[in-house]
mmCIF file of N, CA and C in Angstrom:
data_model
loop_
_atom_site.group_PDB
_atom_site.id
_atom_site.type_symbol
_atom_site.label_atom_id
_atom_site.label_comp_id
_atom_site.label_asym_id
_atom_site.label_seq_id
_atom_site.Cartn_x
_atom_site.Cartn_y
_atom_site.Cartn_z
ATOM 1 N N ILE A 299 114.464 109.397 74.456
ATOM 2 C CA ILE A 299 113.826 109.874 75.663
ATOM 3 C C ILE A 299 114.711 110.970 76.238
ATOM 4 N N GLY A 300 114.118 112.080 76.593
ATOM 5 C CA GLY A 300 114.892 113.187 77.142
ATOM 6 C C GLY A 300 114.038 114.006 78.083
ATOM 7 N N PHE A 301 114.574 115.141 78.471
ATOM 8 C CA PHE A 301 113.827 116.042 79.333
ATOM 9 C C PHE A 301 114.297 117.464 79.073
ATOM 10 N N ASP A 302 113.448 118.418 79.394
ATOM 11 C CA ASP A 302 113.759 119.826 79.177
ATOM 12 C C ASP A 302 114.337 120.490 80.410
ATOM 13 N N ALA A 303 113.957 120.012 81.578
ATOM 14 C CA ALA A 303 114.419 120.628 82.826
ATOM 15 C C ALA A 303 114.317 119.607 83.945
ATOM 16 N N ALA A 304 115.033 119.870 85.021
ATOM 17 C CA ALA A 304 114.998 118.994 86.195
ATOM 18 C C ALA A 304 115.187 119.846 87.442
ATOM 19 N N PHE A 305 114.711 119.345 88.563
ATOM 20 C CA PHE A 305 114.931 120.008 89.848
ATOM 21 C C PHE A 305 114.929 118.957 90.939
ATOM 22 N N ASN A 306 115.525 119.309 92.068
ATOM 23 C CA ASN A 306 115.581 118.414 93.220
ATOM 24 C C ASN A 306 114.331 118.656 94.061
ATOM 25 N N TYR A 307 113.421 117.701 94.032
ATOM 26 C CA TYR A 307 112.157 117.857 94.750
ATOM 27 C C TYR A 307 112.337 117.884 96.260
ATOM 28 N N LYS A 308 113.505 117.465 96.748
ATOM 29 C CA LYS A 308 113.745 117.464 98.194
ATOM 30 C C LYS A 308 114.194 118.829 98.705
ATOM 31 N N THR A 309 114.714 119.664 97.807
ATOM 32 C CA THR A 309 115.259 120.953 98.247
ATOM 33 C C THR A 309 114.490 122.146 97.698
ATOM 34 N N ARG A 310 113.504 121.909 96.854
ATOM 35 C CA ARG A 310 112.747 123.006 96.242
ATOM 36 C C ARG A 310 111.277 122.913 96.617
ATOM 37 N N ASP A 311 110.623 124.046 96.665
ATOM 38 C CA ASP A 311 109.177 124.082 96.774
ATOM 39 C C ASP A 311 108.622 123.572 95.445
ATOM 40 N N LEU A 312 107.774 122.553 95.490
ATOM 41 C CA LEU A 312 107.298 121.912 94.262
ATOM 42 C C LEU A 312 106.513 122.861 93.368
ATOM 43 N N ASN A 313 105.641 123.675 93.958
ATOM 44 C CA ASN A 313 104.852 124.600 93.149
ATOM 45 C C ASN A 313 105.741 125.624 92.459
ATOM 46 N N GLU A 314 106.731 126.159 93.175
ATOM 47 C CA GLU A 314 107.672 127.115 92.572
ATOM 48 C C GLU A 314 108.476 126.461 91.466
ATOM 49 N N ALA A 315 108.992 125.272 91.740
ATOM 50 C CA ALA A 315 109.834 124.581 90.762
ATOM 51 C C ALA A 315 109.053 124.266 89.488
ATOM 52 N N LEU A 316 107.812 123.812 89.620
ATOM 53 C CA LEU A 316 107.018 123.502 88.433
ATOM 54 C C LEU A 316 106.621 124.772 87.683
ATOM 55 N N ALA A 317 106.350 125.853 88.400
ATOM 56 C CA ALA A 317 106.042 127.119 87.732
ATOM 57 C C ALA A 317 107.242 127.597 86.919
ATOM 58 N N GLU A 318 108.438 127.400 87.462
ATOM 59 C CA GLU A 318 109.662 127.813 86.771
ATOM 60 C C GLU A 318 109.977 126.903 85.582
ATOM 61 N N THR A 319 109.852 125.600 85.778
ATOM 62 C CA THR A 319 110.243 124.657 84.723
ATOM 63 C C THR A 319 109.135 124.399 83.707
ATOM 64 N N CYS A 320 107.894 124.700 84.073
ATOM 65 C CA CYS A 320 106.753 124.492 83.166
ATOM 66 C C CYS A 320 105.921 125.770 83.100
ATOM 67 N N PRO A 321 106.505 126.865 82.601
ATOM 68 C CA PRO A 321 105.791 128.146 82.631
ATOM 69 C C PRO A 321 104.501 128.144 81.816
ATOM 70 N N ASP A 322 104.408 127.265 80.821
ATOM 71 C CA ASP A 322 103.198 127.183 79.999
ATOM 72 C C ASP A 322 102.247 126.095 80.474
ATOM 73 N N GLY A 323 102.514 125.535 81.655
ATOM 74 C CA GLY A 323 101.667 124.487 82.197
ATOM 75 C C GLY A 323 102.096 123.108 81.728
ATOM 76 N N ILE A 324 101.321 122.122 82.127
ATOM 77 C CA ILE A 324 101.624 120.716 81.837
ATOM 78 C C ILE A 324 100.466 120.125 81.047
ATOM 79 N N ASP A 325 100.799 119.510 79.917
ATOM 80 C CA ASP A 325 99.779 118.855 79.093
ATOM 81 C C ASP A 325 99.620 117.381 79.452
ATOM 82 N N VAL A 326 100.747 116.697 79.712
ATOM 83 C CA VAL A 326 100.729 115.266 80.005
ATOM 84 C C VAL A 326 101.664 114.995 81.172
ATOM 85 N N ASN A 327 101.193 114.219 82.143
ATOM 86 C CA ASN A 327 102.011 113.843 83.294
ATOM 87 C C ASN A 327 101.937 112.333 83.483
ATOM 88 N N PHE A 328 103.106 111.691 83.554
ATOM 89 C CA PHE A 328 103.174 110.272 83.902
ATOM 90 C C PHE A 328 103.384 110.227 85.403
ATOM 91 N N GLU A 329 102.345 109.932 86.148
ATOM 92 C CA GLU A 329 102.377 110.027 87.608
ATOM 93 C C GLU A 329 102.760 108.707 88.240
ATOM 94 N N ASN A 330 103.842 108.746 88.995
ATOM 95 C CA ASN A 330 104.336 107.561 89.670
ATOM 96 C C ASN A 330 104.701 107.886 91.113
ATOM 97 N N VAL A 331 104.463 109.129 91.533
ATOM 98 C CA VAL A 331 104.889 109.588 92.854
ATOM 99 C C VAL A 331 103.700 109.798 93.782
ATOM 100 N N GLY A 332 102.686 110.533 93.324
ATOM 101 C CA GLY A 332 101.523 110.814 94.151
ATOM 102 C C GLY A 332 101.804 111.876 95.194
ATOM 103 N N GLY A 333 100.970 111.931 96.221
ATOM 104 C CA GLY A 333 101.167 112.837 97.341
ATOM 105 C C GLY A 333 101.323 114.292 96.934
ATOM 106 N N LYS A 334 102.304 114.950 97.544
ATOM 107 C CA LYS A 334 102.548 116.378 97.308
ATOM 108 C C LYS A 334 102.941 116.660 95.858
ATOM 109 N N MET A 335 103.624 115.704 95.216
ATOM 110 C CA MET A 335 104.007 115.899 93.813
ATOM 111 C C MET A 335 102.768 115.961 92.931
ATOM 112 N N LEU A 336 101.836 115.036 93.124
ATOM 113 C CA LEU A 336 100.600 115.056 92.343
ATOM 114 C C LEU A 336 99.833 116.346 92.603
ATOM 115 N N GLU A 337 99.791 116.768 93.847
ATOM 116 C CA GLU A 337 99.096 118.008 94.182
ATOM 117 C C GLU A 337 99.707 119.193 93.428
ATOM 118 N N ALA A 338 101.031 119.278 93.399
ATOM 119 C CA ALA A 338 101.707 120.370 92.690
ATOM 120 C C ALA A 338 101.461 120.278 91.185
ATOM 121 N N VAL A 339 101.483 119.070 90.643
ATOM 122 C CA VAL A 339 101.230 118.886 89.211
ATOM 123 C C VAL A 339 99.808 119.326 88.871
ATOM 124 N N LEU A 340 98.835 118.962 89.710
ATOM 125 C CA LEU A 340 97.450 119.361 89.454
ATOM 126 C C LEU A 340 97.300 120.878 89.412
ATOM 127 N N ASN A 341 98.146 121.591 90.134
ATOM 128 C CA ASN A 341 98.111 123.060 90.096
ATOM 129 C C ASN A 341 98.632 123.620 88.776
ATOM 130 N N ARG A 342 99.387 122.837 88.004
ATOM 131 C CA ARG A 342 100.003 123.314 86.758
ATOM 132 C C ARG A 342 99.384 122.698 85.504
ATOM 133 N N MET A 343 98.445 121.777 85.666
ATOM 134 C CA MET A 343 97.878 121.098 84.496
ATOM 135 C C MET A 343 97.097 122.075 83.623
ATOM 136 N N ASN A 344 97.281 121.941 82.330
ATOM 137 C CA ASN A 344 96.541 122.740 81.357
ATOM 138 C C ASN A 344 95.150 122.162 81.136
ATOM 139 N N HIS A 345 94.267 123.002 80.618
ATOM 140 C CA HIS A 345 92.916 122.576 80.286
ATOM 141 C C HIS A 345 92.996 121.404 79.311
ATOM 142 N N GLY A 346 92.268 120.335 79.619
ATOM 143 C CA GLY A 346 92.260 119.157 78.762
ATOM 144 C C GLY A 346 93.494 118.281 78.900
ATOM 145 N N GLY A 347 94.311 118.545 79.925
ATOM 146 C CA GLY A 347 95.529 117.763 80.136
ATOM 147 C C GLY A 347 95.224 116.316 80.483
ATOM 148 N N ARG A 348 96.268 115.495 80.423
ATOM 149 C CA ARG A 348 96.107 114.064 80.685
ATOM 150 C C ARG A 348 97.123 113.619 81.725
ATOM 151 N N ILE A 349 96.666 112.792 82.649
ATOM 152 C CA ILE A 349 97.541 112.202 83.656
ATOM 153 C C ILE A 349 97.435 110.690 83.535
ATOM 154 N N ILE A 350 98.574 110.057 83.350
ATOM 155 C CA ILE A 350 98.662 108.605 83.308
ATOM 156 C C ILE A 350 99.161 108.189 84.682
ATOM 157 N N PHE A 351 98.368 107.440 85.421
ATOM 158 C CA PHE A 351 98.677 107.127 86.817
ATOM 159 C C PHE A 351 99.131 105.679 86.932
ATOM 160 N N CYS A 352 100.398 105.496 87.306
ATOM 161 C CA CYS A 352 100.985 104.157 87.372
ATOM 162 C C CYS A 352 101.368 103.755 88.794
ATOM 163 N N GLY A 353 101.470 104.724 89.699
ATOM 164 C CA GLY A 353 101.872 104.393 91.059
ATOM 165 C C GLY A 353 101.872 105.618 91.952
ATOM 166 N N SER A 354 102.196 105.380 93.213
ATOM 167 C CA SER A 354 102.212 106.457 94.201
ATOM 168 C C SER A 354 103.288 106.161 95.237
ATOM 169 N N ILE A 355 104.532 106.164 94.797
ATOM 170 C CA ILE A 355 105.643 105.735 95.646
ATOM 171 C C ILE A 355 105.792 106.585 96.906
ATOM 172 N N SER A 356 105.285 107.809 96.886
ATOM 173 C CA SER A 356 105.432 108.659 98.072
ATOM 174 C C SER A 356 104.768 108.054 99.300
ATOM 175 N N GLY A 357 103.803 107.168 99.104
ATOM 176 C CA GLY A 357 103.116 106.566 100.235
ATOM 177 C C GLY A 357 103.503 105.131 100.538
ATOM 178 N N TYR A 358 104.396 104.554 99.749
ATOM 179 C CA TYR A 358 104.731 103.141 99.925
ATOM 180 C C TYR A 358 105.366 102.834 101.275
ATOM 181 N N ASN A 359 106.055 103.790 101.854
ATOM 182 C CA ASN A 359 106.789 103.550 103.094
ATOM 183 C C ASN A 359 106.039 104.064 104.325
ATOM 184 N N GLU A 360 104.827 104.542 104.124
ATOM 185 C CA GLU A 360 104.048 105.100 105.230
ATOM 186 C C GLU A 360 103.366 103.979 106.019
ATOM 187 N N THR A 361 103.239 104.185 107.321
ATOM 188 C CA THR A 361 102.575 103.189 108.162
ATOM 189 C C THR A 361 101.095 103.509 108.369
ATOM 190 N N THR A 362 100.698 104.742 108.061
ATOM 191 C CA THR A 362 99.291 105.134 108.147
ATOM 192 C C THR A 362 98.896 105.783 106.822
ATOM 193 N N PRO A 363 97.632 105.680 106.452
ATOM 194 C CA PRO A 363 97.198 106.301 105.192
ATOM 195 C C PRO A 363 97.462 107.808 105.207
ATOM 196 N N GLN A 364 97.972 108.313 104.092
ATOM 197 C CA GLN A 364 98.251 109.736 103.958
ATOM 198 C C GLN A 364 97.084 110.416 103.250
ATOM 199 N N PRO A 365 96.804 111.667 103.608
ATOM 200 C CA PRO A 365 95.713 112.371 102.926
ATOM 201 C C PRO A 365 96.049 112.574 101.450
ATOM 202 N N GLY A 366 95.028 112.557 100.629
ATOM 203 C CA GLY A 366 95.232 112.774 99.201
ATOM 204 C C GLY A 366 95.407 114.246 98.884
ATOM 205 N N PRO A 367 95.654 114.554 97.628
ATOM 206 C CA PRO A 367 95.785 115.957 97.228
ATOM 207 C C PRO A 367 94.515 116.722 97.582
ATOM 208 N N ASN A 368 94.678 117.972 97.993
ATOM 209 C CA ASN A 368 93.514 118.771 98.388
ATOM 210 C C ASN A 368 92.920 119.544 97.214
ATOM 211 N N ASN A 369 93.424 119.297 96.012
ATOM 212 C CA ASN A 369 92.967 120.051 94.849
ATOM 213 C C ASN A 369 92.438 119.150 93.732
ATOM 214 N N LEU A 370 91.805 118.053 94.094
ATOM 215 C CA LEU A 370 91.283 117.135 93.082
ATOM 216 C C LEU A 370 90.217 117.782 92.200
ATOM 217 N N MET A 371 89.567 118.837 92.671
ATOM 218 C CA MET A 371 88.569 119.527 91.845
ATOM 219 C C MET A 371 89.208 120.165 90.620
ATOM 220 N N ASN A 372 90.536 120.344 90.629
ATOM 221 C CA ASN A 372 91.208 120.849 89.425
ATOM 222 C C ASN A 372 90.979 119.907 88.245
ATOM 223 N N ILE A 373 90.799 118.620 88.531
ATOM 224 C CA ILE A 373 90.524 117.649 87.467
ATOM 225 C C ILE A 373 89.227 118.024 86.756
ATOM 226 N N VAL A 374 88.227 118.443 87.521
ATOM 227 C CA VAL A 374 86.944 118.854 86.954
ATOM 228 C C VAL A 374 87.078 120.214 86.273
ATOM 229 N N ARG A 375 87.633 121.192 86.994
ATOM 230 C CA ARG A 375 87.743 122.555 86.455
ATOM 231 C C ARG A 375 88.551 122.618 85.161
ATOM 232 N N GLN A 376 89.606 121.832 85.089
ATOM 233 C CA GLN A 376 90.490 121.862 83.921
ATOM 234 C C GLN A 376 90.148 120.763 82.909
ATOM 235 N N GLU A 377 89.084 120.002 83.204
ATOM 236 C CA GLU A 377 88.668 118.896 82.330
ATOM 237 C C GLU A 377 89.854 117.988 81.997
ATOM 238 N N ILE A 378 90.528 117.578 83.058
ATOM 239 C CA ILE A 378 91.703 116.712 82.956
ATOM 240 C C ILE A 378 91.245 115.258 82.890
ATOM 241 N N THR A 379 91.891 114.476 82.070
ATOM 242 C CA THR A 379 91.654 113.037 82.023
ATOM 243 C C THR A 379 92.746 112.358 82.835
ATOM 244 N N MET A 380 92.342 111.541 83.797
ATOM 245 C CA MET A 380 93.294 110.809 84.634
ATOM 246 C C MET A 380 92.962 109.328 84.508
ATOM 247 N N ARG A 381 93.951 108.553 84.068
ATOM 248 C CA ARG A 381 93.699 107.126 83.862
ATOM 249 C C ARG A 381 94.800 106.302 84.509
ATOM 250 N N GLY A 382 94.383 105.324 85.298
ATOM 251 C CA GLY A 382 95.330 104.410 85.909
ATOM 252 C C GLY A 382 95.593 103.224 85.001
ATOM 253 N N PHE A 383 96.760 102.633 85.169
ATOM 254 C CA PHE A 383 97.039 101.419 84.422
ATOM 255 C C PHE A 383 98.024 100.539 85.168
ATOM 256 N N ILE A 384 97.980 99.267 84.843
ATOM 257 C CA ILE A 384 98.887 98.272 85.400
ATOM 258 C C ILE A 384 99.739 97.771 84.241
ATOM 259 N N VAL A 385 101.035 97.822 84.415
ATOM 260 C CA VAL A 385 101.963 97.450 83.345
ATOM 261 C C VAL A 385 101.634 96.079 82.767
ATOM 262 N N MET A 386 101.303 95.130 83.621
ATOM 263 C CA MET A 386 101.077 93.768 83.129
ATOM 264 C C MET A 386 99.821 93.641 82.270
ATOM 265 N N SER A 387 98.983 94.652 82.236
ATOM 266 C CA SER A 387 97.853 94.634 81.305
ATOM 267 C C SER A 387 98.346 94.681 79.864
ATOM 268 N N TYR A 388 99.601 95.063 79.696
ATOM 269 C CA TYR A 388 100.205 95.166 78.372
ATOM 270 C C TYR A 388 101.278 94.098 78.179
ATOM 271 N N GLY A 389 101.168 93.016 78.937
ATOM 272 C CA GLY A 389 102.140 91.931 78.867
ATOM 273 C C GLY A 389 102.301 91.351 77.469
ATOM 274 N N HIS A 390 101.237 91.397 76.685
ATOM 275 C CA HIS A 390 101.310 90.863 75.323
ATOM 276 C C HIS A 390 102.270 91.656 74.435
ATOM 277 N N LEU A 391 102.681 92.842 74.876
ATOM 278 C CA LEU A 391 103.617 93.670 74.106
ATOM 279 C C LEU A 391 105.059 93.544 74.589
ATOM 280 N N MET A 392 105.300 92.697 75.578
ATOM 281 C CA MET A 392 106.644 92.592 76.163
ATOM 282 C C MET A 392 107.691 92.156 75.148
ATOM 283 N N GLY A 393 107.360 91.259 74.254
ATOM 284 C CA GLY A 393 108.317 90.824 73.237
ATOM 285 C C GLY A 393 108.789 91.995 72.383
ATOM 286 N N ASP A 394 107.835 92.823 71.947
ATOM 287 C CA ASP A 394 108.185 94.013 71.162
ATOM 288 C C ASP A 394 109.043 94.966 71.982
ATOM 289 N N PHE A 395 108.666 95.143 73.248
ATOM 290 C CA PHE A 395 109.430 96.034 74.120
ATOM 291 C C PHE A 395 110.875 95.562 74.255
ATOM 292 N N TYR A 396 111.061 94.283 74.566
ATOM 293 C CA TYR A 396 112.422 93.764 74.734
ATOM 294 C C TYR A 396 113.241 93.915 73.454
ATOM 295 N N ARG A 397 112.630 93.626 72.323
ATOM 296 C CA ARG A 397 113.327 93.771 71.043
ATOM 297 C C ARG A 397 113.758 95.225 70.819
ATOM 298 N N ASP A 398 112.806 96.149 70.985
ATOM 299 C CA ASP A 398 113.098 97.565 70.748
ATOM 300 C C ASP A 398 114.089 98.114 71.764
ATOM 301 N N MET A 399 113.887 97.797 73.047
ATOM 302 C CA MET A 399 114.761 98.333 74.087
ATOM 303 C C MET A 399 116.181 97.810 73.927
ATOM 304 N N ARG A 400 116.323 96.560 73.569
ATOM 305 C CA ARG A 400 117.661 95.990 73.339
ATOM 306 C C ARG A 400 118.397 96.819 72.278
ATOM 307 N N GLN A 401 117.702 97.152 71.200
ATOM 308 C CA GLN A 401 118.318 97.943 70.125
ATOM 309 C C GLN A 401 118.632 99.364 70.597
ATOM 310 N N TRP A 402 117.711 99.984 71.332
ATOM 311 C CA TRP A 402 117.926 101.359 71.800
ATOM 312 C C TRP A 402 119.098 101.445 72.768
ATOM 313 N N LEU A 403 119.246 100.439 73.632
ATOM 314 C CA LEU A 403 120.396 100.413 74.542
ATOM 315 C C LEU A 403 121.690 100.227 73.757
ATOM 316 N N LYS A 404 121.634 99.360 72.769
ATOM 317 C CA LYS A 404 122.818 99.066 71.957
ATOM 318 C C LYS A 404 123.274 100.290 71.159
ATOM 319 N N ASP A 405 122.325 101.028 70.565
ATOM 320 C CA ASP A 405 122.715 102.171 69.733
ATOM 321 C C ASP A 405 122.821 103.484 70.508
ATOM 322 N N GLY A 406 122.576 103.433 71.824
ATOM 323 C CA GLY A 406 122.731 104.625 72.658
ATOM 324 C C GLY A 406 121.532 105.556 72.672
ATOM 325 N N SER A 407 120.422 105.160 72.028
ATOM 326 C CA SER A 407 119.209 105.986 72.055
ATOM 327 C C SER A 407 118.670 106.122 73.473
ATOM 328 N N VAL A 408 118.852 105.080 74.269
ATOM 329 C CA VAL A 408 118.443 105.095 75.675
ATOM 330 C C VAL A 408 119.686 104.860 76.520
ATOM 331 N N LYS A 409 119.878 105.742 77.487
ATOM 332 C CA LYS A 409 121.004 105.608 78.412
ATOM 333 C C LYS A 409 120.431 105.420 79.815
ATOM 334 N N TYR A 410 121.197 104.793 80.672
ATOM 335 C CA TYR A 410 120.714 104.559 82.027
ATOM 336 C C TYR A 410 121.858 104.673 83.014
ATOM 337 N N ARG A 411 121.471 104.880 84.256
ATOM 338 C CA ARG A 411 122.411 104.838 85.371
ATOM 339 C C ARG A 411 121.802 103.938 86.425
ATOM 340 N N GLU A 412 122.657 103.363 87.241
ATOM 341 C CA GLU A 412 122.172 102.454 88.274
ATOM 342 C C GLU A 412 123.004 102.603 89.536
ATOM 343 N N THR A 413 122.407 102.247 90.654
ATOM 344 C CA THR A 413 123.099 102.189 91.938
ATOM 345 C C THR A 413 123.197 100.716 92.300
ATOM 346 N N ILE A 414 124.417 100.234 92.517
ATOM 347 C CA ILE A 414 124.623 98.818 92.816
ATOM 348 C C ILE A 414 125.085 98.666 94.259
ATOM 349 N N ILE A 415 124.344 97.875 95.027
ATOM 350 C CA ILE A 415 124.692 97.534 96.403
ATOM 351 C C ILE A 415 125.104 96.065 96.390
ATOM 352 N N GLU A 416 126.269 95.766 96.928
ATOM 353 C CA GLU A 416 126.779 94.391 96.881
ATOM 354 C C GLU A 416 126.393 93.602 98.128
ATOM 355 N N GLY A 417 125.853 92.391 97.893
ATOM 356 C CA GLY A 417 125.546 91.470 98.979
ATOM 357 C C GLY A 417 124.070 91.374 99.294
ATOM 358 N N ILE A 418 123.556 90.149 99.278
ATOM 359 C CA ILE A 418 122.142 89.910 99.564
ATOM 360 C C ILE A 418 121.771 90.385 100.963
ATOM 361 N N GLU A 419 122.732 90.358 101.891
ATOM 362 C CA GLU A 419 122.451 90.800 103.259
ATOM 363 C C GLU A 419 122.133 92.295 103.316
ATOM 364 N N LYS A 420 122.475 93.031 102.272
ATOM 365 C CA LYS A 420 122.195 94.472 102.235
ATOM 366 C C LYS A 420 120.902 94.796 101.487
ATOM 367 N N ALA A 421 120.142 93.771 101.101
ATOM 368 C CA ALA A 421 118.902 93.995 100.354
ATOM 369 C C ALA A 421 117.907 94.878 101.114
ATOM 370 N N PRO A 422 117.667 94.640 102.424
ATOM 371 C CA PRO A 422 116.737 95.528 103.136
ATOM 372 C C PRO A 422 117.220 96.980 103.150
ATOM 373 N N GLU A 423 118.516 97.171 103.368
ATOM 374 C CA GLU A 423 119.100 98.518 103.364
ATOM 375 C C GLU A 423 118.925 99.171 101.983
ATOM 376 N N ALA A 424 119.152 98.402 100.926
ATOM 377 C CA ALA A 424 119.001 98.922 99.566
ATOM 378 C C ALA A 424 117.543 99.299 99.292
ATOM 379 N N PHE A 425 116.617 98.452 99.734
ATOM 380 C CA PHE A 425 115.199 98.725 99.515
ATOM 381 C C PHE A 425 114.776 100.013 100.220
ATOM 382 N N MET A 426 115.180 100.149 101.481
ATOM 383 C CA MET A 426 114.827 101.361 102.228
ATOM 384 C C MET A 426 115.500 102.586 101.607
ATOM 385 N N GLY A 427 116.740 102.426 101.147
ATOM 386 C CA GLY A 427 117.434 103.524 100.481
ATOM 387 C C GLY A 427 116.714 103.955 99.215
ATOM 388 N N MET A 428 116.179 102.978 98.480
ATOM 389 C CA MET A 428 115.417 103.293 97.281
ATOM 390 C C MET A 428 114.165 104.095 97.632
ATOM 391 N N LEU A 429 113.475 103.693 98.694
ATOM 392 C CA LEU A 429 112.275 104.424 99.106
ATOM 393 C C LEU A 429 112.602 105.835 99.578
ATOM 394 N N ARG A 430 113.806 106.025 100.123
ATOM 395 C CA ARG A 430 114.230 107.361 100.567
ATOM 396 C C ARG A 430 114.843 108.177 99.437
ATOM 397 N N GLY A 431 114.990 107.582 98.265
ATOM 398 C CA GLY A 431 115.551 108.302 97.127
ATOM 399 C C GLY A 431 117.060 108.431 97.163
ATOM 400 N N GLU A 432 117.735 107.493 97.815
ATOM 401 C CA GLU A 432 119.189 107.560 97.933
ATOM 402 C C GLU A 432 119.906 107.001 96.707
ATOM 403 N N ASN A 433 119.170 106.413 95.789
ATOM 404 C CA ASN A 433 119.776 105.833 94.592
ATOM 405 C C ASN A 433 119.692 106.802 93.423
ATOM 406 N N PHE A 434 120.531 106.562 92.430
ATOM 407 C CA PHE A 434 120.421 107.262 91.150
ATOM 408 C C PHE A 434 120.137 106.190 90.115
ATOM 409 N N GLY A 435 119.001 106.257 89.477
ATOM 410 C CA GLY A 435 118.605 105.215 88.534
ATOM 411 C C GLY A 435 118.085 103.993 89.272
ATOM 412 N N LYS A 436 118.190 102.865 88.640
ATOM 413 C CA LYS A 436 117.689 101.607 89.201
ATOM 414 C C LYS A 436 118.551 101.174 90.381
ATOM 415 N N MET A 437 117.914 100.778 91.480
ATOM 416 C CA MET A 437 118.624 100.230 92.641
ATOM 417 C C MET A 437 118.787 98.730 92.405
ATOM 418 N N ILE A 438 120.026 98.259 92.426
ATOM 419 C CA ILE A 438 120.318 96.848 92.165
ATOM 420 C C ILE A 438 121.072 96.263 93.348
ATOM 421 N N VAL A 439 120.650 95.088 93.793
ATOM 422 C CA VAL A 439 121.399 94.336 94.798
ATOM 423 C C VAL A 439 122.135 93.232 94.048
ATOM 424 N N GLN A 440 123.457 93.320 94.043
ATOM 425 C CA GLN A 440 124.283 92.314 93.368
ATOM 426 C C GLN A 440 124.577 91.202 94.359
ATOM 427 N N VAL A 441 124.163 89.985 94.015
ATOM 428 C CA VAL A 441 124.301 88.872 94.954
ATOM 429 C C VAL A 441 125.482 87.962 94.646
ATOM 430 N N SER A 442 126.138 88.157 93.504
ATOM 431 C CA SER A 442 127.325 87.359 93.176
ATOM 432 C C SER A 442 128.239 88.186 92.287
ATOM 433 N N ASP A 443 129.454 87.703 92.102
ATOM 434 C CA ASP A 443 130.386 88.403 91.230
ATOM 435 C C ASP A 443 129.828 88.469 89.817
ATOM 436 N N ASP A 444 130.019 89.604 89.187
ATOM 437 C CA ASP A 444 129.559 89.801 87.820
ATOM 438 C C ASP A 444 130.774 89.749 86.896
ATOM 439 N N PRO A 445 130.939 88.684 86.140
ATOM 440 C CA PRO A 445 132.124 88.547 85.294
ATOM 441 C C PRO A 445 132.153 89.526 84.123
ATOM 442 N N THR A 446 131.047 90.238 83.859
ATOM 443 C CA THR A 446 131.028 91.172 82.729
ATOM 444 C C THR A 446 131.549 92.546 83.100
ATOM 445 N N ARG A 447 131.846 92.783 84.374
ATOM 446 C CA ARG A 447 132.329 94.117 84.799
ATOM 447 C C ARG A 447 133.786 94.062 85.107
#
């Protein structure tokens, strides 16, 4: 698993950043953010592109419903396929996933980073920090000493 380019969505205009990093457009997008990010992606999708929709974290912390992207007609104009899915619909494949992922982690094919917050009392702070994007990688609340570190 890799990537060709990256940008800080908090400090860059999304449309400019995607135009720069995806000059030939986007064929496939794994959408987990929604909101303004989805809107910017829809502006760069290629004809016949595909969007796999798994979540919309940009709205998880909102207290009122947020307006959707204003360019949903791009789905029609560009003949984009957008399909939602729930991970647990593929629960029957979890054994294969665990087997494969264990090997990929072991041989270095997959690398990860994590943010560790110590103490169960800091769980709310860690959760809010995750929603604000203050973590790098998986946000973990460590509730006891870890003898492996």
